[in-house]
Coordinates of C-alpha atoms in Angstrom, one line a residue:
X1 CA 6.2 -15.2 -23.8
X2 CA 8.7 -17.7 -22.2
X3 CA 10.6 -20.1 -24.3
X4 CA 9.8 -23.5 -22.9
X5 CA 12.6 -25.2 -24.8
X6 CA 15.2 -23.4 -22.8
X7 CA 16.3 -23.9 -19.0
X8 CA 16.2 -20.2 -18.0
X9 CA 12.9 -18.0 -17.8
X10 CA 13.2 -15.6 -20.8
X11 CA 10.0 -14.3 -21.1
X12 CA 6.3 -14.0 -19.5
X13 CA 4.7 -17.1 -18.0
X14 CA 0.9 -17.7 -18.5
X15 CA -1.2 -15.5 -16.1
X16 CA 2.0 -13.7 -15.1
X17 CA 1.1 -10.1 -13.9
X18 CA 2.7 -7.2 -15.8
X19 CA 5.2 -5.2 -13.9
X20 CA 5.9 -1.6 -15.1
X21 CA 9.1 0.4 -14.4
X22 CA 9.9 3.9 -15.2
X23 CA 13.6 5.2 -15.4
X24 CA 14.0 8.8 -14.2
X25 CA 16.8 10.2 -16.4
X26 CA 17.3 13.2 -14.3
X27 CA 17.6 11.5 -10.7
X28 CA 19.0 8.2 -12.3
X29 CA 16.4 6.3 -10.4
X30 CA 14.1 3.4 -11.2
X31 CA 10.5 3.3 -10.1
X32 CA 7.9 0.7 -10.2
X33 CA 4.4 2.1 -11.2
X34 CA 0.9 0.9 -11.3
X35 CA -0.7 0.7 -14.6
X36 CA -4.4 1.3 -15.6
X37 CA -5.6 -0.5 -18.7
X38 CA -8.4 0.6 -21.2
X39 CA -8.9 -3.1 -22.3
X40 CA -7.5 -6.5 -22.1
X41 CA -6.2 -8.4 -19.0
X42 CA -3.3 -7.3 -16.7
X43 CA -1.6 -10.5 -17.0
X44 CA 0.2 -12.2 -19.8
X45 CA -1.7 -14.6 -22.0
X46 CA -0.4 -15.9 -25.5
X47 CA -1.7 -14.0 -28.5
X48 CA -3.8 -11.7 -26.2
X49 CA -3.9 -8.0 -26.5
X50 CA -3.8 -5.3 -23.7
X51 CA -4.0 -1.6 -24.1
X52 CA -2.3 0.7 -21.7
X53 CA -4.3 3.7 -20.5
X54 CA -2.1 5.3 -17.7
X55 CA 0.6 4.9 -15.3
X56 CA 0.5 6.0 -11.8
X57 CA 3.8 7.5 -10.8
X58 CA 5.9 7.5 -7.7
X59 CA 5.5 10.7 -5.7
X60 CA 5.8 12.1 -2.2
X61 CA 3.0 14.2 -0.2
X62 CA 3.7 16.2 2.9
X63 CA 0.8 16.6 5.2
X64 CA 0.9 19.3 7.8
X65 CA -0.6 18.1 11.1
X66 CA -1.5 21.3 13.5
X67 CA -1.4 19.4 16.7
X68 CA -4.3 18.2 18.5
X69 CA -7.2 16.6 16.4
X70 CA -7.1 16.7 12.8
X71 CA -8.6 14.8 9.8
X72 CA -5.9 13.7 7.4
X73 CA -6.1 12.0 4.0
X74 CA -3.6 11.3 1.3
X75 CA -3.5 10.4 -2.5
X76 CA -0.4 8.3 -2.0
X77 CA -0.6 4.4 -1.9
X78 CA 2.5 3.5 -0.1
X79 CA 4.5 0.1 -0.2
X80 CA 3.3 -0.7 3.2
X81 CA -0.1 0.7 4.0
X82 CA -0.4 -0.8 7.7
X83 CA -1.2 2.0 10.0
X84 CA 1.7 1.3 12.3
X85 CA 4.2 1.5 9.5
X86 CA 2.7 4.6 8.0
X87 CA 2.7 6.4 11.3
X88 CA 6.2 5.2 12.5
X89 CA 7.9 8.5 11.6
X90 CA 5.6 10.6 13.9
X91 CA 5.3 7.8 16.6
X92 CA 6.8 10.0 19.4
X93 CA 4.1 12.6 18.7
X94 CA 1.1 10.4 17.9
X95 CA -1.5 9.9 20.4
X96 CA -4.3 8.2 18.3
X97 CA -5.5 7.3 14.8
X98 CA -9.3 6.6 14.3
X99 CA -11.2 5.5 11.2
X100 CA -14.9 6.1 10.3
X101 CA -16.0 3.0 12.3
X102 CA -14.2 4.0 15.5
X103 CA -11.5 1.4 15.3
X104 CA -8.2 3.0 16.6
X105 CA -4.5 2.7 16.5
X106 CA -2.9 3.4 19.8
X107 CA 0.8 3.4 19.7
X108 CA 1.3 3.9 23.4
X109 CA -0.4 0.5 23.9
X110 CA 0.9 -1.2 20.7
X111 CA -2.5 -1.7 19.6
X112 CA -3.5 -1.5 16.0
X113 CA -7.2 -1.9 15.5
X114 CA -7.2 -0.4 12.1
X115 CA -4.9 -2.6 10.3
X116 CA -4.2 -1.3 6.8
X117 CA -4.9 2.3 5.7
X118 CA -7.4 2.7 2.9
X119 CA -6.3 5.8 0.7
X120 CA -10.1 6.3 -0.3
X121 CA -11.0 7.5 3.2
X122 CA -10.1 10.1 5.9
X123 CA -8.7 9.4 9.5
X124 CA -9.0 11.3 12.6
X125 CA -5.5 11.7 14.0
X126 CA -4.4 13.4 17.4
X127 CA -0.8 14.5 18.0
X128 CA 0.7 16.3 20.9
X129 CA 2.4 19.0 18.8
X130 CA 2.5 20.1 15.1
X131 CA 4.3 17.8 12.8
X132 CA 4.7 16.8 9.1
X133 CA 3.7 13.5 7.8
X134 CA 5.7 12.5 4.7
X135 CA 4.1 9.8 2.7
X136 CA 5.9 8.3 -0.7
X137 CA 4.6 5.8 -3.1
X138 CA 2.3 5.6 -5.9
X139 CA 0.1 8.6 -6.6
X140 CA -3.4 7.6 -7.1
X141 CA -5.3 9.7 -9.7
X142 CA -8.7 10.8 -8.4
X143 CA -10.7 10.0 -11.5
X144 CA -9.6 6.3 -11.4
X145 CA -10.7 5.7 -7.7
X146 CA -14.3 6.2 -6.9
X147 CA -15.1 6.3 -3.2
X148 CA -18.0 4.4 -1.9
X149 CA -20.2 6.3 0.4
X150 CA -22.4 4.5 2.9
X151 CA -25.8 6.2 4.1
X152 CA -25.1 8.3 6.9
X153 CA -21.7 9.5 8.1
X154 CA -18.4 9.0 6.3
X155 CA -14.9 10.0 6.5
X156 CA -13.5 10.8 2.9
X157 CA -10.1 11.5 1.5
X158 CA -9.5 14.2 -0.9
X159 CA -7.5 12.7 -3.8
X160 CA -6.7 15.7 -5.9
X161 CA -3.3 17.4 -6.0
X162 CA -4.7 21.0 -5.7
X163 CA -7.4 22.7 -3.7
X164 CA -10.8 23.2 -5.3
X165 CA -14.2 24.5 -4.6
X166 CA -16.2 21.9 -2.6
X167 CA -19.3 22.4 -4.5
X168 CA -17.4 21.6 -7.8
X169 CA -15.7 18.5 -6.6
X170 CA -18.7 17.0 -4.9
X171 CA -20.9 17.3 -7.9
X172 CA -21.0 13.5 -8.6
X173 CA -23.0 12.9 -5.5
X174 CA -24.9 16.3 -5.4
X175 CA -28.4 15.1 -6.3
X176 CA -31.9 15.1 -4.9
X177 CA -30.7 16.6 -1.7
X178 CA -28.2 13.7 -1.1
X179 CA -25.7 15.8 0.7
X180 CA -26.8 16.7 4.2
X181 CA -23.8 18.4 5.7
X182 CA -19.9 18.3 5.2
X183 CA -17.5 19.2 8.0
X184 CA -13.8 19.7 8.1
X185 CA -11.5 19.1 11.1
X186 CA -12.3 22.4 12.6
X187 CA -16.0 21.7 12.6
X188 CA -16.7 24.2 9.8
X189 CA -19.8 23.1 7.8
X190 CA -21.2 23.0 4.4
X191 CA -25.0 23.0 4.3
X192 CA -26.2 22.7 0.8
X193 CA -29.8 23.0 2.0
X194 CA -29.2 26.5 3.1
X195 CA -26.5 27.4 0.4
X196 CA -24.0 27.9 3.0
X197 CA -20.3 27.0 2.5
X198 CA -18.2 27.5 5.7
X199 CA -15.4 25.4 4.3
X200 CA -14.7 27.0 0.9
X201 CA -12.1 24.8 -1.0
X202 CA -11.4 21.1 -0.2
X203 CA -7.6 20.8 0.2
X204 CA -4.9 18.1 -0.2
X205 CA -3.8 16.5 3.0
X206 CA -7.1 17.0 4.6
X207 CA -9.9 14.4 5.1
X208 CA -13.6 15.5 5.5
X209 CA -16.9 14.1 7.5
X210 CA -19.8 13.9 5.1
X211 CA -23.3 12.8 5.8
X212 CA -25.5 11.6 2.8
X213 CA -29.0 10.3 2.6
X214 CA -28.1 7.3 0.4
X215 CA -25.3 5.3 -0.7
X216 CA -23.5 7.0 -3.3
X217 CA -20.2 6.8 -5.4
X218 CA -18.0 10.0 -5.3
X219 CA -15.8 10.5 -8.2
X220 CA -13.5 13.5 -8.0
X221 CA -12.7 15.5 -11.2
X222 CA -9.2 14.8 -12.6
X223 CA -6.2 17.0 -11.6
X224 CA -5.9 20.0 -13.7

């Protein structure tokens, strides 16, 4: 804690949030990371005890946009999640970005009805040609970030690093015929009622439309 008898600040102040930094010895770079705690507060308190569980590290994800309509998602939480800032690198190629509620970002008209991007969910994106969207920031681990699904249609993100069987990763909401249909950006469907999987594996960088009977909490398996 801070020594109140000195003029300079030489320690934590009460209720000051912890800041975690990681030094990469290979690149000689310092990164700020997010911490998950198994117990205790995330801010300093005299004589309190906090146990660290994990650190979310800085990473980059390249998302291939095929041109035309696509559903994208990312497991990266960038420093600035504003839709305009995140899409600035492809601004000359971007026609529209749309969320599950129908709110849109239209760069041609300088209109951002989405505001900030939420990494838990997928977004419909339309570009004039194929492109690469590179997002850098803190990597969000799937098991630490449940996705709340409302009854009806949802656009969900895929938060895992690698592709995996759709049936396996959606196990947490596969109960009592809760999943009605899942669709990818091509319109390929997964119909559990008929044991038909036209999607195959869910893939990083892609988002998915899913229709469920009742409000659910999707928790992806951890990265392997």
